[in-house]
Amino acid sequence: MSRLLTAAAVAASLLFSQNALAEKVSVEEVQTGLDHPWAVAFLPDNQGMLITERSGSLRYWRQGKGLSQPISGVPKVWAERQGGLLDVVLAPDFTRSRRVWLTWTEADHNGRAGAVVGYGTLSDDNARLTNLKTVLRQQPALSSGANLGSRIAFDNDGFVWITFGDNFHAETAQDLSALTGKIVRLNADGSVPKDNPFVNKAGARPEIWALGVRNPQGIALNPWTKEIWESEHGPRGGDEVNIPRKGKNYGWPLATWGLDYSGEKVPGSKGGEVAGTEQPAFWWKVSPAIGGMAFYNSARFPQWKNSLFIGALKEKNLIHLSVNGDSVTEKERLLSDRGERIRDVRMGPDGYLYVLTDERNGKLLKVGLAE
């Protein structure tokens, strides 16, 4: 009985603590009426931001002026299930080049889809994208609309990192001849770095940096360690945060802490820990269905120092994690009372978090701590 009372008291204390902190969170609906927004990128000098809508539109938003009409020149996308217009990231030299990177999905004549990565030049008035160049197509394209992944991040050395999901064909995540279930690293011009781990391996795609990922929905540069981190959906349980290091195998589907959707063991799985594969930095036994991720590295809210924020689609909240080196612990869930699927989160130049809700009437939220 005493153990039950203690457990109940701990649970009540945790709930009170989370509710107390949630009361301090400020939320402003910056924009509504977005069609399943997927990603946001901040333009320099407080010039606003770019927002992708999964249905195929790239929009420009600026304080006081609101949302633009769709920017012209965006590639035609295959917008089915999880496919469509996905990530948007500015090149590190954007102020000079005006280069904008995008990921989107295309389907072949058999209806099999894969992710595509490319970039174009944004006009000075933010109304047109020109000189669109396709850099990389996910091959083979195997998806019927699931597990496309597809995020982009730049590191401090100018390399561009790209995530590709397994297209719901788990075994291909271990196949070095396929770009499914992989983390890719390229030079800023789209060429392959000479020091990528599989450049000289026969039959392997030289773009690959790491393998064995399932459905990566987030990628970000850790501002303290300068390493790229990645987050991904597991199957039924086993959502993960990984630190993708050179040539390493992150296990899927050989090693996973999740179960198949049937509730049985994942076909081909040998357990949670398997020799020759890396363990995640953090994982969830019950899948929140995690989305985009952002490290918090601003002095505006000191309480959020050394934090990582990840959106949750199924559990409809913003997950707040604490980071200490490679160690990750979950602190709390924010925005649970809103009941909205959170697709992406980015730290703005003003130190606030900007959150996208994945809904037909999607929103851009500005989230901070009440001051």
PDB file of C-alpha atoms in Angstrom, residues 144-361:
ATOM      1  CA  SER A 144       3.710   4.312 -51.488  1.00  0.00           C
ATOM      2  CA  GLY A 145       3.660   7.383 -49.252  1.00  0.00           C
ATOM      3  CA  ALA A 146       5.266   6.199 -46.007  1.00  0.00           C
ATOM      4  CA  ASN A 147       8.667   6.598 -44.348  1.00  0.00           C
ATOM      5  CA  LEU A 148      10.080   9.226 -46.692  1.00  0.00           C
ATOM      6  CA  GLY A 149      11.961  11.133 -43.995  1.00  0.00           C
ATOM      7  CA  SER A 150      13.804  13.918 -45.769  1.00  0.00           C
ATOM      8  CA  ARG A 151      15.325  16.714 -43.696  1.00  0.00           C
ATOM      9  CA  ILE A 152      18.328  18.942 -44.419  1.00  0.00           C
ATOM     10  CA  ALA A 153      20.927  20.613 -42.186  1.00  0.00           C
ATOM     11  CA  PHE A 154      24.263  22.356 -42.697  1.00  0.00           C
ATOM     12  CA  ASP A 155      27.194  21.951 -40.353  1.00  0.00           C
ATOM     13  CA  ASN A 156      29.847  24.534 -39.509  1.00  0.00           C
ATOM     14  CA  ASP A 157      32.189  23.182 -42.205  1.00  0.00           C
ATOM     15  CA  GLY A 158      29.690  23.853 -44.983  1.00  0.00           C
ATOM     16  CA  PHE A 159      28.637  20.242 -45.563  1.00  0.00           C
ATOM     17  CA  VAL A 160      24.971  19.572 -46.229  1.00  0.00           C
ATOM     18  CA  TRP A 161      23.360  16.622 -44.437  1.00  0.00           C
ATOM     19  CA  ILE A 162      20.236  14.891 -45.739  1.00  0.00           C
ATOM     20  CA  THR A 163      18.032  12.209 -44.212  1.00  0.00           C
ATOM     21  CA  PHE A 164      16.237   9.569 -46.264  1.00  0.00           C
ATOM     22  CA  GLY A 165      13.618   7.193 -44.826  1.00  0.00           C
ATOM     23  CA  ASP A 166      13.432   3.484 -45.585  1.00  0.00           C
ATOM     24  CA  ASN A 167      10.256   3.908 -47.708  1.00  0.00           C
ATOM     25  CA  PHE A 168       8.644   1.194 -45.528  1.00  0.00           C
ATOM     26  CA  HIS A 169      11.091  -1.365 -46.964  1.00  0.00           C
ATOM     27  CA  ALA A 170      13.104  -1.974 -43.802  1.00  0.00           C
ATOM     28  CA  GLU A 171      15.705  -4.336 -45.239  1.00  0.00           C
ATOM     29  CA  THR A 172      16.995  -1.656 -47.630  1.00  0.00           C
ATOM     30  CA  ALA A 173      18.248   0.438 -44.697  1.00  0.00           C
ATOM     31  CA  GLN A 174      21.153  -2.062 -44.483  1.00  0.00           C
ATOM     32  CA  ASP A 175      21.826  -2.026 -48.240  1.00  0.00           C
ATOM     33  CA  LEU A 176      24.698   0.314 -49.140  1.00  0.00           C
ATOM     34  CA  SER A 177      23.649   0.354 -52.803  1.00  0.00           C
ATOM     35  CA  ALA A 178      20.357   2.058 -51.865  1.00  0.00           C
ATOM     36  CA  LEU A 179      19.632   5.557 -50.540  1.00  0.00           C
ATOM     37  CA  THR A 180      16.791   4.312 -48.350  1.00  0.00           C
ATOM     38  CA  GLY A 181      17.243   4.428 -44.577  1.00  0.00           C
ATOM     39  CA  LYS A 182      20.414   6.521 -44.830  1.00  0.00           C
ATOM     40  CA  ILE A 183      22.071   9.729 -43.641  1.00  0.00           C
ATOM     41  CA  VAL A 184      23.803  11.461 -46.554  1.00  0.00           C
ATOM     42  CA  ARG A 185      26.596  14.075 -46.515  1.00  0.00           C
ATOM     43  CA  LEU A 186      27.400  16.310 -49.504  1.00  0.00           C
ATOM     44  CA  ASN A 187      29.489  19.351 -50.274  1.00  0.00           C
ATOM     45  CA  ALA A 188      27.625  22.667 -50.470  1.00  0.00           C
ATOM     46  CA  ASP A 189      27.560  22.420 -54.288  1.00  0.00           C
ATOM     47  CA  GLY A 190      25.988  18.960 -54.164  1.00  0.00           C
ATOM     48  CA  SER A 191      29.155  16.996 -54.949  1.00  0.00           C
ATOM     49  CA  VAL A 192      30.390  14.055 -52.861  1.00  0.00           C
ATOM     50  CA  PRO A 193      33.088  14.764 -50.227  1.00  0.00           C
ATOM     51  CA  LYS A 194      36.203  12.703 -50.854  1.00  0.00           C
ATOM     52  CA  ASP A 195      36.344  11.611 -47.203  1.00  0.00           C
ATOM     53  CA  ASN A 196      32.844  10.128 -47.042  1.00  0.00           C
ATOM     54  CA  PRO A 197      33.167   6.623 -45.549  1.00  0.00           C
ATOM     55  CA  PHE A 198      31.975   4.543 -48.521  1.00  0.00           C
ATOM     56  CA  VAL A 199      33.538   6.502 -51.396  1.00  0.00           C
ATOM     57  CA  ASN A 200      35.886   3.652 -52.339  1.00  0.00           C
ATOM     58  CA  LYS A 201      33.615   0.740 -51.429  1.00  0.00           C
ATOM     59  CA  ALA A 202      32.443  -1.261 -54.452  1.00  0.00           C
ATOM     60  CA  GLY A 203      28.671  -1.229 -54.907  1.00  0.00           C
ATOM     61  CA  ALA A 204      28.082   1.417 -52.231  1.00  0.00           C
ATOM     62  CA  ARG A 205      26.555   4.847 -52.778  1.00  0.00           C
ATOM     63  CA  PRO A 206      29.354   7.346 -52.054  1.00  0.00           C
ATOM     64  CA  GLU A 207      26.899   9.926 -50.697  1.00  0.00           C
ATOM     65  CA  ILE A 208      26.160   7.774 -47.624  1.00  0.00           C
ATOM     66  CA  TRP A 209      27.528   8.901 -44.262  1.00  0.00           C
ATOM     67  CA  ALA A 210      25.622   6.481 -41.972  1.00  0.00           C
ATOM     68  CA  LEU A 211      23.051   3.705 -42.405  1.00  0.00           C
ATOM     69  CA  GLY A 212      20.323   1.825 -40.591  1.00  0.00           C
ATOM     70  CA  VAL A 213      17.769   4.574 -39.925  1.00  0.00           C
ATOM     71  CA  ARG A 214      14.025   4.134 -40.333  1.00  0.00           C
ATOM     72  CA  ASN A 215      12.007   7.326 -40.856  1.00  0.00           C
ATOM     73  CA  PRO A 216      14.121  10.345 -39.894  1.00  0.00           C
ATOM     74  CA  GLN A 217      11.941  13.369 -39.201  1.00  0.00           C
ATOM     75  CA  GLY A 218      14.473  15.719 -37.636  1.00  0.00           C
ATOM     76  CA  ILE A 219      18.079  16.747 -38.130  1.00  0.00           C
ATOM     77  CA  ALA A 220      19.981  19.588 -36.484  1.00  0.00           C
ATOM     78  CA  LEU A 221      23.479  20.795 -35.662  1.00  0.00           C
ATOM     79  CA  ASN A 222      24.338  20.504 -31.977  1.00  0.00           C
ATOM     80  CA  PRO A 223      25.703  23.996 -31.208  1.00  0.00           C
ATOM     81  CA  TRP A 224      27.896  22.756 -28.346  1.00  0.00           C
ATOM     82  CA  THR A 225      29.539  19.649 -29.830  1.00  0.00           C
ATOM     83  CA  LYS A 226      29.273  20.802 -33.489  1.00  0.00           C
ATOM     84  CA  GLU A 227      27.956  17.358 -34.454  1.00  0.00           C
ATOM     85  CA  ILE A 228      24.820  16.613 -36.452  1.00  0.00           C
ATOM     86  CA  TRP A 229      22.009  14.904 -34.544  1.00  0.00           C
ATOM     87  CA  GLU A 230      19.013  13.058 -36.020  1.00  0.00           C
ATOM     88  CA  SER A 231      15.583  11.974 -34.741  1.00  0.00           C
ATOM     89  CA  GLU A 232      13.376   9.252 -36.226  1.00  0.00           C
ATOM     90  CA  HIS A 233      10.155   7.321 -35.935  1.00  0.00           C
ATOM     91  CA  GLY A 234      10.375   3.787 -34.689  1.00  0.00           C
ATOM     92  CA  PRO A 235       7.626   1.304 -35.550  1.00  0.00           C
ATOM     93  CA  ARG A 236       5.447   0.593 -32.494  1.00  0.00           C
ATOM     94  CA  GLY A 237       7.751   2.126 -29.913  1.00  0.00           C
ATOM     95  CA  GLY A 238      11.436   2.748 -30.412  1.00  0.00           C
ATOM     96  CA  ASP A 239      11.433   6.374 -31.621  1.00  0.00           C
ATOM     97  CA  GLU A 240      15.073   7.487 -31.412  1.00  0.00           C
ATOM     98  CA  VAL A 241      17.520  10.360 -31.192  1.00  0.00           C
ATOM     99  CA  ASN A 242      20.854   9.450 -32.823  1.00  0.00           C
ATOM    100  CA  ILE A 243      24.263  11.052 -33.332  1.00  0.00           C
ATOM    101  CA  PRO A 244      25.165   9.824 -36.836  1.00  0.00           C
ATOM    102  CA  ARG A 245      28.925   9.276 -36.957  1.00  0.00           C
ATOM    103  CA  LYS A 246      31.087   8.370 -39.909  1.00  0.00           C
ATOM    104  CA  GLY A 247      30.280   4.976 -41.413  1.00  0.00           C
ATOM    105  CA  LYS A 248      28.272   3.803 -38.409  1.00  0.00           C
ATOM    106  CA  ASN A 249      25.247   1.525 -38.524  1.00  0.00           C
ATOM    107  CA  TYR A 250      22.251   2.658 -36.460  1.00  0.00           C
ATOM    108  CA  GLY A 251      20.670  -0.738 -36.580  1.00  0.00           C
ATOM    109  CA  TRP A 252      17.313  -0.615 -38.321  1.00  0.00           C
ATOM    110  CA  PRO A 253      15.814  -3.190 -38.685  1.00  0.00           C
ATOM    111  CA  LEU A 254      18.425  -5.473 -37.098  1.00  0.00           C
ATOM    112  CA  ALA A 255      18.451  -3.540 -33.823  1.00  0.00           C
ATOM    113  CA  THR A 256      15.355  -1.758 -32.546  1.00  0.00           C
ATOM    114  CA  TRP A 257      13.647  -1.149 -29.212  1.00  0.00           C
ATOM    115  CA  GLY A 258      10.262  -1.083 -30.961  1.00  0.00           C
ATOM    116  CA  LEU A 259       7.795  -3.735 -32.042  1.00  0.00           C
ATOM    117  CA  ASP A 260       6.141  -4.335 -35.384  1.00  0.00           C
ATOM    118  CA  TYR A 261       2.729  -2.708 -35.833  1.00  0.00           C
ATOM    119  CA  SER A 262       1.226  -6.168 -35.308  1.00  0.00           C
ATOM    120  CA  GLY A 263       2.668  -6.176 -31.788  1.00  0.00           C
ATOM    121  CA  GLU A 264       5.101  -8.934 -32.717  1.00  0.00           C
ATOM    122  CA  LYS A 265       8.866  -8.735 -33.108  1.00  0.00           C
ATOM    123  CA  VAL A 266      10.042  -6.628 -36.053  1.00  0.00           C
ATOM    124  CA  PRO A 267      10.923  -9.000 -38.932  1.00  0.00           C
ATOM    125  CA  GLY A 268      14.695  -9.359 -39.062  1.00  0.00           C
ATOM    126  CA  SER A 269      15.246  -7.815 -35.637  1.00  0.00           C
ATOM    127  CA  LYS A 270      17.772  -9.403 -33.309  1.00  0.00           C
ATOM    128  CA  GLY A 271      16.841  -7.278 -30.289  1.00  0.00           C
ATOM    129  CA  GLY A 272      17.561  -3.842 -28.872  1.00  0.00           C
ATOM    130  CA  GLU A 273      21.348  -4.230 -28.738  1.00  0.00           C
ATOM    131  CA  VAL A 274      23.131  -5.920 -31.618  1.00  0.00           C
ATOM    132  CA  ALA A 275      26.883  -6.207 -32.205  1.00  0.00           C
ATOM    133  CA  GLY A 276      28.087  -3.895 -34.959  1.00  0.00           C
ATOM    134  CA  THR A 277      25.287  -1.369 -34.470  1.00  0.00           C
ATOM    135  CA  GLU A 278      25.116   1.850 -32.478  1.00  0.00           C
ATOM    136  CA  GLN A 279      22.765   2.596 -29.618  1.00  0.00           C
ATOM    137  CA  PRO A 280      20.577   5.709 -29.798  1.00  0.00           C
ATOM    138  CA  ALA A 281      21.405   8.660 -27.578  1.00  0.00           C
ATOM    139  CA  PHE A 282      17.792   8.453 -26.414  1.00  0.00           C
ATOM    140  CA  TRP A 283      14.725   6.363 -27.226  1.00  0.00           C
ATOM    141  CA  TRP A 284      11.064   6.100 -26.266  1.00  0.00           C
ATOM    142  CA  LYS A 285       9.350   2.842 -25.339  1.00  0.00           C
ATOM    143  CA  VAL A 286       6.016   4.336 -26.458  1.00  0.00           C
ATOM    144  CA  SER A 287       6.242   6.259 -29.723  1.00  0.00           C
ATOM    145  CA  PRO A 288       5.361   9.962 -29.515  1.00  0.00           C
ATOM    146  CA  ALA A 289       5.747   9.909 -33.348  1.00  0.00           C
ATOM    147  CA  ILE A 290       8.432  12.559 -33.239  1.00  0.00           C
ATOM    148  CA  GLY A 291       8.778  15.339 -35.809  1.00  0.00           C
ATOM    149  CA  GLY A 292      11.315  18.117 -36.356  1.00  0.00           C
ATOM    150  CA  MET A 293      13.908  19.025 -33.758  1.00  0.00           C
ATOM    151  CA  ALA A 294      15.796  22.114 -32.607  1.00  0.00           C
ATOM    152  CA  PHE A 295      18.529  22.779 -30.076  1.00  0.00           C
ATOM    153  CA  TYR A 296      18.015  25.801 -27.849  1.00  0.00           C
ATOM    154  CA  ASN A 297      21.057  28.066 -27.759  1.00  0.00           C
ATOM    155  CA  SER A 298      19.797  31.537 -26.855  1.00  0.00           C
ATOM    156  CA  ALA A 299      20.184  33.730 -23.790  1.00  0.00           C
ATOM    157  CA  ARG A 300      16.549  34.913 -23.972  1.00  0.00           C
ATOM    158  CA  PHE A 301      15.230  32.117 -21.757  1.00  0.00           C
ATOM    159  CA  PRO A 302      18.052  30.886 -19.492  1.00  0.00           C
ATOM    160  CA  GLN A 303      15.736  28.180 -18.102  1.00  0.00           C
ATOM    161  CA  TRP A 304      15.982  26.461 -21.492  1.00  0.00           C
ATOM    162  CA  LYS A 305      19.769  26.374 -21.545  1.00  0.00           C
ATOM    163  CA  ASN A 306      21.182  23.088 -22.915  1.00  0.00           C
ATOM    164  CA  SER A 307      17.813  21.955 -24.240  1.00  0.00           C
ATOM    165  CA  LEU A 308      16.592  20.017 -27.243  1.00  0.00           C
ATOM    166  CA  PHE A 309      12.980  20.393 -28.409  1.00  0.00           C
ATOM    167  CA  ILE A 310      11.213  17.814 -30.592  1.00  0.00           C
ATOM    168  CA  GLY A 311       7.668  17.903 -31.931  1.00  0.00           C
ATOM    169  CA  ALA A 312       5.310  14.984 -31.332  1.00  0.00           C
ATOM    170  CA  LEU A 313       2.677  14.103 -33.930  1.00  0.00           C
ATOM    171  CA  LYS A 314       0.768  11.248 -32.295  1.00  0.00           C
ATOM    172  CA  GLU A 315       1.031  12.516 -28.730  1.00  0.00           C
ATOM    173  CA  LYS A 316       0.415  16.124 -29.862  1.00  0.00           C
ATOM    174  CA  ASN A 317       2.904  18.017 -27.753  1.00  0.00           C
ATOM    175  CA  LEU A 318       6.360  19.571 -27.702  1.00  0.00           C
ATOM    176  CA  ILE A 319       8.951  17.384 -26.012  1.00  0.00           C
ATOM    177  CA  HIS A 320      11.553  19.209 -23.920  1.00  0.00           C
ATOM    178  CA  LEU A 321      14.800  17.274 -23.412  1.00  0.00           C
ATOM    179  CA  SER A 322      17.936  18.171 -21.495  1.00  0.00           C
ATOM    180  CA  VAL A 323      21.320  17.658 -23.189  1.00  0.00           C
ATOM    181  CA  ASN A 324      24.655  17.140 -21.439  1.00  0.00           C
ATOM    182  CA  GLY A 325      27.326  16.111 -23.946  1.00  0.00           C
ATOM    183  CA  ASP A 326      25.923  12.970 -25.602  1.00  0.00           C
ATOM    184  CA  SER A 327      23.548  12.306 -22.692  1.00  0.00           C
ATOM    185  CA  VAL A 328      19.834  13.092 -23.135  1.00  0.00           C
ATOM    186  CA  THR A 329      17.003  13.053 -20.597  1.00  0.00           C
ATOM    187  CA  GLU A 330      13.363  13.998 -21.061  1.00  0.00           C
ATOM    188  CA  LYS A 331      12.216  16.884 -18.858  1.00  0.00           C
ATOM    189  CA  GLU A 332       8.601  17.590 -19.783  1.00  0.00           C
ATOM    190  CA  ARG A 333       5.903  17.869 -22.429  1.00  0.00           C
ATOM    191  CA  LEU A 334       4.671  21.318 -23.473  1.00  0.00           C
ATOM    192  CA  LEU A 335       1.565  22.426 -25.432  1.00  0.00           C
ATOM    193  CA  SER A 336      -0.301  19.194 -24.606  1.00  0.00           C
ATOM    194  CA  ASP A 337      -3.454  21.178 -23.822  1.00  0.00           C
ATOM    195  CA  ARG A 338      -3.669  22.386 -27.438  1.00  0.00           C
ATOM    196  CA  GLY A 339      -4.161  18.901 -28.898  1.00  0.00           C
ATOM    197  CA  GLU A 340      -2.297  19.705 -32.114  1.00  0.00           C
ATOM    198  CA  ARG A 341       0.117  17.555 -34.113  1.00  0.00           C
ATOM    199  CA  ILE A 342       3.521  19.234 -34.026  1.00  0.00           C
ATOM    200  CA  ARG A 343       5.490  18.745 -37.216  1.00  0.00           C
ATOM    201  CA  ASP A 344       8.408  21.128 -36.838  1.00  0.00           C
ATOM    202  CA  VAL A 345      10.158  23.311 -34.292  1.00  0.00           C
ATOM    203  CA  ARG A 346      12.943  25.849 -34.909  1.00  0.00           C
ATOM    204  CA  MET A 347      14.673  28.388 -32.696  1.00  0.00           C
ATOM    205  CA  GLY A 348      14.145  31.870 -34.084  1.00  0.00           C
ATOM    206  CA  PRO A 349      16.763  34.622 -34.136  1.00  0.00           C
ATOM    207  CA  ASP A 350      14.766  36.321 -31.355  1.00  0.00           C
ATOM    208  CA  GLY A 351      15.229  33.356 -29.001  1.00  0.00           C
ATOM    209  CA  TYR A 352      11.622  32.145 -29.246  1.00  0.00           C
ATOM    210  CA  LEU A 353      10.637  28.706 -30.509  1.00  0.00           C
ATOM    211  CA  TYR A 354       8.588  28.629 -33.699  1.00  0.00           C
ATOM    212  CA  VAL A 355       6.353  25.594 -33.983  1.00  0.00           C
ATOM    213  CA  LEU A 356       4.330  24.288 -36.938  1.00  0.00           C
ATOM    214  CA  THR A 357       1.162  22.252 -36.380  1.00  0.00           C
ATOM    215  CA  ASP A 358       0.433  19.562 -38.949  1.00  0.00           C
ATOM    216  CA  GLU A 359      -3.246  20.202 -39.586  1.00  0.00           C
ATOM    217  CA  ARG A 360      -5.495  21.171 -42.474  1.00  0.00           C
ATOM    218  CA  ASN A 361      -5.759  24.512 -40.681  1.00  0.00           C
TER     219      ASN A 361
END
